[in-house]
XYZ file of C-alpha atoms in Angstrom:
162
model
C 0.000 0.000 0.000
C 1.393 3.660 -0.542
C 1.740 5.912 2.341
C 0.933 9.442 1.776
C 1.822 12.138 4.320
C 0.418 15.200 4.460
C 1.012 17.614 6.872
C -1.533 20.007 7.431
C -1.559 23.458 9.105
C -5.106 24.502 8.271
C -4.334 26.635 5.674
C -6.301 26.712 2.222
C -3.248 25.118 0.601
C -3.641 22.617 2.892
C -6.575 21.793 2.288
C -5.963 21.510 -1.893
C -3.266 19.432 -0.579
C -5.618 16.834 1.040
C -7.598 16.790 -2.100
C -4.843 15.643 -3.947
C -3.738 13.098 -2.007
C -7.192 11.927 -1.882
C -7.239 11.258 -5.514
C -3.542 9.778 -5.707
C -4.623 7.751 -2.581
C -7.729 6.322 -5.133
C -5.905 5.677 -8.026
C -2.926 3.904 -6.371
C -4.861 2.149 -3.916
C -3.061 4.425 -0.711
C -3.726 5.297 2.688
C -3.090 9.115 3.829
C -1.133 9.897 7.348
C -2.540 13.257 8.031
C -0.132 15.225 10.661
C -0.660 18.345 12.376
C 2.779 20.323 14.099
C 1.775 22.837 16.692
C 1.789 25.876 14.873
C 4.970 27.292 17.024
C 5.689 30.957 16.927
C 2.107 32.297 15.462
C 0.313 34.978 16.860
C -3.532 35.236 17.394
C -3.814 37.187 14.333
C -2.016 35.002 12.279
C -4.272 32.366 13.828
C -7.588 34.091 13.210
C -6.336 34.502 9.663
C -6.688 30.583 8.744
C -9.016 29.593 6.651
C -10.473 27.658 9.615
C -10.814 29.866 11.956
C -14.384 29.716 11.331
C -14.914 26.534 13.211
C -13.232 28.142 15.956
C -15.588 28.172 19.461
C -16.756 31.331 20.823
C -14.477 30.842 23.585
C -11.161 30.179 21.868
C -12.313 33.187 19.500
C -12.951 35.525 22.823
C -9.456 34.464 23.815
C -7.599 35.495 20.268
C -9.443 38.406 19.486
C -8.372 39.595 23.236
C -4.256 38.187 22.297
C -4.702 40.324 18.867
C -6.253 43.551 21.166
C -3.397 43.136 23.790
C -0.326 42.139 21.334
C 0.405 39.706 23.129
C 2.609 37.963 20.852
C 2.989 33.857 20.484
C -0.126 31.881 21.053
C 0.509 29.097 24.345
C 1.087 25.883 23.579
C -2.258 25.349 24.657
C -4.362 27.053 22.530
C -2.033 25.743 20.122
C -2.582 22.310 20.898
C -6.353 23.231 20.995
C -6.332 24.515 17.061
C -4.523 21.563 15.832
C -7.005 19.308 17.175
C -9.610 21.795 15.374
C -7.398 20.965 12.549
C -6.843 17.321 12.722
C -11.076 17.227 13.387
C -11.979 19.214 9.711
C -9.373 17.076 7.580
C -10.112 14.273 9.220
C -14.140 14.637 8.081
C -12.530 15.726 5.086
C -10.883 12.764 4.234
C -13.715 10.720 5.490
C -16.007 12.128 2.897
C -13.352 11.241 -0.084
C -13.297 7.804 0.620
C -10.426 6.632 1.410
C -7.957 4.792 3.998
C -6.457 7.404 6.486
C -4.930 7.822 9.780
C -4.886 11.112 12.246
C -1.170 11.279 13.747
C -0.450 12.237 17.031
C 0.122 16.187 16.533
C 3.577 17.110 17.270
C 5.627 20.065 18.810
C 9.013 20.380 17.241
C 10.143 22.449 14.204
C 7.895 21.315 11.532
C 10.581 19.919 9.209
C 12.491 18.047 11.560
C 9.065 16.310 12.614
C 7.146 16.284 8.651
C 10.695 14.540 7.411
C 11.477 12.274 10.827
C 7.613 10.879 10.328
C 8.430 10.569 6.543
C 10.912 8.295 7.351
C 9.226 6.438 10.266
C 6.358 5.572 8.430
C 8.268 4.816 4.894
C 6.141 6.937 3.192
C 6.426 7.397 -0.430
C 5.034 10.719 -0.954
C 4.613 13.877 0.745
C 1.479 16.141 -0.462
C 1.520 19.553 1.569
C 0.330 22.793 0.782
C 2.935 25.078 -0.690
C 2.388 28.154 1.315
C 1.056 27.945 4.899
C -0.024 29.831 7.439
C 2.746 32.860 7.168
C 2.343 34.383 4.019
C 5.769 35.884 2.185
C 5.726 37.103 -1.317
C 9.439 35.966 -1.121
C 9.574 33.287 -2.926
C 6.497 30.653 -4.632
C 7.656 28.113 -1.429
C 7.606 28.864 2.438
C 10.047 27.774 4.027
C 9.130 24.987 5.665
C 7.978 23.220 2.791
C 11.392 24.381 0.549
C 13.053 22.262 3.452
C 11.364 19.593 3.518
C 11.510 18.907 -0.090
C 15.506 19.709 -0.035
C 15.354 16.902 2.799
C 12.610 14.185 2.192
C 13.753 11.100 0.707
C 10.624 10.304 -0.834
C 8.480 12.189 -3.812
C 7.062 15.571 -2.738
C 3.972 17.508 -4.033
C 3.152 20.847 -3.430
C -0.062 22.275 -3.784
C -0.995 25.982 -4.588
């Protein structure tokens, strides 16, 4: 069976990533690994700015909007934690509607590369599918960062989604 990562920071490239792998996942009879890495570093604006923010409680959106009022800075690990599993949830019901075999990962704290290419290689996954841009938006370059690393360092084919 091919494994298909895809990490997901729930971002709308993210979310054109999981429909790819959705269809490669049909055609070559695969299974996705769908992995969430604490968002590390974001503020509550950049937070409010996903494209899932909508699906945000009332109470996590009281607790932003007042982060974004008082610049407070980086979100807690907590809250963090709390939006990935708001993450994981959606793209999990996501991938449940295309049919397929997938798996939620455990959601992870390190630098997103380290951990996208370290579970890569754990689970001997032949692709990666991940959105191209995440939740920091650059006009820089056409790749973030993160994902410019991980494709310098996977060992396995990498997609990026736009």
């Amino acid at each position: 069976m091919h494994k298909i990562l895809i990490p997901v920071d729930g971002s709308i490239h993210s979310m054109k990533a999981l429909r790819i792998a959705s269809d490669l996942a049909t055609k070559y009879q695969g299974r996705l690994y769908i992995l969430h890495v604490l968002l590390r570093g974001k503020d509550a604006s950049d937070l409010m700015a996903l494209d899932i923010s909508s699906q945000f409680d009332k109470p996590l959106q009281q607790i932003l909007n007042k982060a974004i009022s008082a610049n407070l800075g980086p979100a807690p690990d907590k809250v963090l934690r709390k939006i990935g599993h708001i993450i994981l949830d959606h793209f999990a019901e996501k991938a449940g509607n295309q049919d397929v075999e997938f798996e939620i990962l455990p959601i992870l704290g390190g630098k997103p590369a380290d951990e996208v290419v370290a579970m890569q290689e754990k689970l001997e996954a032949g692709t990666i599918v991940m959105g191209a841009r995440g939740v920091t938006h650059s006009d820089s370059s056409t790749f973030g960062s993160v994902s410019q690393e991980i494709f310098r360092r996977a060992n396995c084919t990498c997609i990026s989604v736009k």
